[in-house]
Short mmCIF file of C-alpha atoms in Angstrom, two decimals:
data_model
loop_
_atom_site.label_atom_id
_atom_site.label_comp_id
_atom_site.label_asym_id
_atom_site.label_seq_id
_atom_site.Cartn_x
_atom_site.Cartn_y
_atom_site.Cartn_z
CA GLY A 417 72.65 96.75 55.70
CA ALA A 418 73.74 93.73 57.66
CA VAL A 419 74.21 90.63 55.53
CA VAL A 420 74.24 87.05 56.72
CA SER A 421 75.39 84.38 54.30
CA GLN A 422 74.60 80.71 54.74
CA HIS A 423 76.10 77.81 52.84
CA PRO A 424 75.13 75.44 51.36
CA SER A 425 71.60 76.36 50.40
CA TRP A 426 70.67 72.72 50.05
CA VAL A 427 72.32 69.39 50.72
CA ILE A 428 71.36 65.76 50.31
CA CYS A 429 73.25 63.21 52.33
CA LYS A 430 73.04 59.55 53.20
CA SER A 431 71.92 58.36 56.58
CA GLY A 432 74.82 58.08 59.00
CA THR A 433 76.97 60.78 57.44
CA SER A 434 77.68 64.22 58.86
CA VAL A 435 76.85 67.54 57.29
CA LYS A 436 78.35 70.94 58.03
CA ILE A 437 76.46 74.19 57.50
CA GLU A 438 78.24 77.53 57.56
CA CYS A 439 76.89 80.89 58.63
CA ARG A 440 78.89 84.03 57.95
CA SER A 441 78.36 87.65 58.84
CA LEU A 442 79.65 89.54 55.82
CA ASP A 443 79.83 93.16 56.94
CA PHE A 444 79.85 93.03 60.71
CA GLN A 445 81.29 91.05 63.56
CA ALA A 446 79.01 88.74 65.46
CA THR A 447 79.92 87.48 68.90
CA THR A 448 76.61 85.67 68.92
CA MET A 449 74.79 83.81 66.19
CA PHE A 450 71.59 81.85 66.40
CA TRP A 451 70.62 78.57 64.76
CA TYR A 452 66.99 77.82 64.01
CA ARG A 453 65.22 74.83 62.58
CA GLN A 454 62.01 74.97 60.62
CA PHE A 455 59.79 72.00 59.84
CA PRO A 456 57.46 72.21 56.84
CA LYS A 457 54.60 74.66 57.37
CA GLN A 458 55.79 75.43 60.88
CA SER A 459 57.45 78.28 62.65
CA LEU A 460 61.11 78.63 63.48
CA MET A 461 62.37 76.91 66.57
CA LEU A 462 65.55 78.17 68.17
CA MET A 463 68.03 75.33 68.48
CA ALA A 464 71.05 77.01 69.99
CA THR A 465 72.95 80.21 70.54
CA SER A 466 76.45 80.17 69.14
CA ASN A 467 78.98 82.13 71.19
CA GLU A 468 82.31 83.20 69.75
CA GLY A 469 85.17 81.61 71.64
CA SER A 470 83.01 79.62 74.02
CA LYS A 471 80.50 76.81 74.11
CA ALA A 472 77.15 77.12 72.46
CA THR A 473 74.01 77.35 74.54
CA TYR A 474 71.45 74.76 73.51
CA GLU A 475 67.72 74.99 73.93
CA GLN A 476 65.90 72.36 75.88
CA GLY A 477 65.45 69.16 73.93
CA VAL A 478 68.25 69.84 71.43
CA GLU A 479 71.01 67.25 71.53
CA LYS A 480 74.36 69.01 71.69
CA ASP A 481 76.25 65.90 70.58
CA LYS A 482 74.00 65.63 67.57
CA PHE A 483 74.17 69.26 66.52
CA LEU A 484 77.73 70.44 66.98
CA ILE A 485 78.26 74.19 66.89
CA ASN A 486 81.57 75.91 66.44
CA HIS A 487 82.01 79.69 66.51
CA ALA A 488 85.73 80.07 66.03
CA SER A 489 85.77 83.59 64.63
CA LEU A 490 83.70 86.74 64.83
CA THR A 491 82.28 86.17 61.36
CA LEU A 492 81.73 82.42 61.15
CA SER A 493 79.61 79.88 62.96
CA THR A 494 79.18 76.30 61.81
CA LEU A 495 76.49 73.75 62.59
CA THR A 496 77.40 70.12 62.03
CA VAL A 497 74.62 67.57 61.98
CA THR A 498 76.39 64.39 63.04
CA SER A 499 75.31 60.89 62.01
CA ALA A 500 72.33 62.35 60.21
CA HIS A 501 69.08 60.43 60.01
CA PRO A 502 65.96 61.06 57.93
CA GLU A 503 64.24 62.74 60.90
CA ASP A 504 66.97 65.40 60.79
CA SER A 505 65.73 66.47 57.37
CA SER A 506 64.64 70.05 57.81
CA PHE A 507 65.31 73.66 56.94
CA TYR A 508 68.09 75.15 59.05
CA ILE A 509 68.48 78.91 59.29
CA CYS A 510 71.07 81.01 61.05
CA SER A 511 70.77 84.59 62.17
CA ALA A 512 73.01 87.33 63.48
CA GLY A 513 73.11 91.06 63.74
CA PRO A 514 75.37 93.93 64.76
CA GLN A 515 75.14 94.61 68.46
CA GLY A 516 72.07 96.63 69.31
CA SER A 517 70.57 96.09 65.85
CA PRO A 518 67.88 93.75 64.58
CA LEU A 519 68.77 90.23 63.60
CA HIS A 520 69.15 89.28 59.96
CA PHE A 521 68.80 85.79 58.61
CA GLY A 522 70.68 83.67 56.16
CA ASN A 523 68.80 82.14 53.25
CA GLY A 524 68.63 78.80 55.00
CA THR A 525 69.90 75.32 54.25
CA ARG A 526 67.52 72.59 53.22
CA LEU A 527 68.87 69.28 54.48
CA THR A 528 67.52 66.03 53.09
CA VAL A 529 68.77 62.80 54.60
CA THR A 530 68.08 59.69 52.56
CA GLY B 1426 58.79 82.09 78.61
CA GLU B 1427 57.71 84.29 75.76
CA ASP B 1428 54.78 83.15 73.71
CA VAL B 1429 53.97 84.76 70.36
CA GLU B 1430 50.76 84.01 68.50
CA GLN B 1431 49.37 84.90 65.10
CA SER B 1432 46.37 84.00 63.01
CA LEU B 1433 47.32 81.34 60.49
CA PHE B 1434 45.82 82.57 57.27
CA LEU B 1435 44.73 85.78 55.55
CA SER B 1436 43.32 86.18 52.08
CA VAL B 1437 42.94 89.60 50.42
CA ARG B 1438 42.18 91.01 47.01
CA GLU B 1439 44.94 92.72 45.09
CA GLY B 1440 44.94 96.43 45.80
CA ASP B 1441 43.28 96.11 49.20
CA SER B 1442 45.06 96.56 52.51
CA SER B 1443 46.20 93.58 54.54
CA VAL B 1444 46.40 93.59 58.31
CA ILE B 1445 48.29 90.82 60.07
CA ASN B 1446 47.96 90.61 63.83
CA CYS B 1447 50.23 89.24 66.51
CA THR B 1448 50.10 88.98 70.28
CA TYR B 1449 52.98 88.36 72.64
CA THR B 1450 53.29 87.75 76.35
CA ASP B 1451 56.63 89.18 77.52
CA SER B 1452 56.30 92.89 78.15
CA SER B 1453 60.07 93.25 78.53
CA SER B 1454 60.72 92.69 74.81
CA THR B 1455 62.78 95.56 73.48
CA TYR B 1456 62.18 95.09 69.77
CA LEU B 1457 59.34 93.50 67.86
CA TYR B 1458 59.89 92.38 64.31
CA TRP B 1459 58.11 91.40 61.15
CA TYR B 1460 59.76 88.96 58.77
CA LYS B 1461 58.61 87.70 55.38
CA GLN B 1462 59.31 84.21 54.10
CA GLU B 1463 58.68 83.17 50.53
CA PRO B 1464 58.48 79.47 49.62
CA GLY B 1465 61.79 77.67 50.05
CA ALA B 1466 63.60 80.82 51.11
CA GLY B 1467 65.03 82.26 54.28
CA LEU B 1468 63.56 85.10 56.26
CA GLN B 1469 63.63 88.67 55.08
CA LEU B 1470 63.48 91.38 57.72
CA LEU B 1471 60.64 93.67 56.71
CA THR B 1472 60.52 96.10 59.56
CA TYR B 1473 60.83 96.34 63.28
CA ILE B 1474 59.64 98.63 66.03
CA PHE B 1475 61.22 99.67 69.28
CA SER B 1476 59.02 98.94 72.26
CA ASN B 1477 58.66 102.58 73.28
CA MET B 1478 57.09 103.46 69.94
CA ASP B 1479 53.48 102.90 69.01
CA MET B 1480 53.70 103.30 65.27
CA LYS B 1481 56.23 103.03 62.51
CA GLN B 1482 55.62 103.59 58.82
CA ASP B 1483 57.89 102.48 56.01
CA GLN B 1484 56.49 102.95 52.50
CA ARG B 1485 53.56 100.52 52.18
CA LEU B 1486 54.16 99.01 55.62
CA THR B 1487 52.71 100.34 58.86
CA VAL B 1488 53.44 98.72 62.19
CA LEU B 1489 51.22 99.43 65.16
CA LEU B 1490 52.20 98.46 68.68
CA ASN B 1491 49.83 98.42 71.63
CA LYS B 1492 52.16 97.70 74.47
CA LYS B 1493 49.41 97.65 77.07
CA ASP B 1494 47.58 94.87 75.24
CA LYS B 1495 50.81 93.31 73.94
CA HIS B 1496 49.43 93.48 70.43
CA LEU B 1497 51.40 94.10 67.26
CA SER B 1498 50.04 94.51 63.77
CA LEU B 1499 51.44 94.87 60.28
CA ARG B 1500 49.43 96.71 57.68
CA ILE B 1501 50.38 96.36 54.02
CA ALA B 1502 48.79 99.02 51.84
CA ASP B 1503 47.89 98.31 48.21
CA THR B 1504 48.66 94.62 48.58
CA GLN B 1505 50.20 93.04 45.50
CA THR B 1506 50.46 89.41 44.37
CA GLY B 1507 54.17 89.58 45.15
CA ASP B 1508 53.26 90.10 48.79
CA SER B 1509 51.93 86.55 48.98
CA ALA B 1510 54.15 84.83 51.54
CA ILE B 1511 54.27 83.81 55.17
CA TYR B 1512 54.73 86.65 57.63
CA PHE B 1513 56.28 86.03 61.02
CA CYS B 1514 56.21 88.36 63.94
CA ALA B 1515 58.96 87.92 66.50
CA ALA B 1516 59.78 89.33 69.90
CA ASP B 1517 63.21 89.48 71.43
CA ASN B 1518 63.71 87.69 74.71
CA THR B 1519 67.16 88.05 76.30
CA ASP B 1520 68.79 88.44 72.86
CA LYS B 1521 66.90 85.50 71.36
CA LEU B 1522 64.05 85.87 68.95
CA ILE B 1523 60.83 84.03 69.65
CA PHE B 1524 58.70 83.61 66.57
CA GLY B 1525 55.00 83.44 66.07
CA THR B 1526 53.42 80.64 64.10
CA GLY B 1527 53.40 82.67 60.91
CA THR B 1528 50.48 84.04 58.89
CA ARG B 1529 50.11 82.88 55.32
CA LEU B 1530 48.99 85.81 53.21
CA GLN B 1531 47.34 84.94 49.93
CA VAL B 1532 46.64 87.74 47.48
CA PHE B 1533 44.16 87.06 44.70
CA PRO B 1534 43.48 89.19 41.63
#
């Protein structure tokens, strides 16, 4: 079945630094990938839709300059949290799926900003 | 926009059946999904149902869809302690998935 790989699975960084998270589709091509954020004991909130070869579409309230998304190939999307602050600490999950098929999720990246 | 709601908590005895309920608002959703999330992990796709179906069975899992009432349920037969997790229902909305709040299933011996 469709496999989505996310890396790293966890990262600790200092306030003010930037962190890049990768999301790869391993056995299919994905023109679209989705980035979600999950706060403890809460549901997943869609942050943005990553579009291969074009700009990402951000949900209302998500700062595009803060959360940079790059989807340079059909199998890779990256989310960069720029100038991270403790309030950015969260669980970030990407998802993708073959066209016309259900979405599969990566294992998530737990970001802790100290 | 789409709104998806679930009850927050369910506790069942091992061996019993669990039924997790979900309601959604957008009748144009094409697929409805159930995902499982264990502590500290990502989401695992359990099953999904196409909107023109009313039932789908996959081993211990049975999904029922009442499109008229916009109600989705997941039944887990012979619930095991390994089924303890958070279960999310989700509805697609113009290619995006909108998630419910999640139901925490606790299975006790």
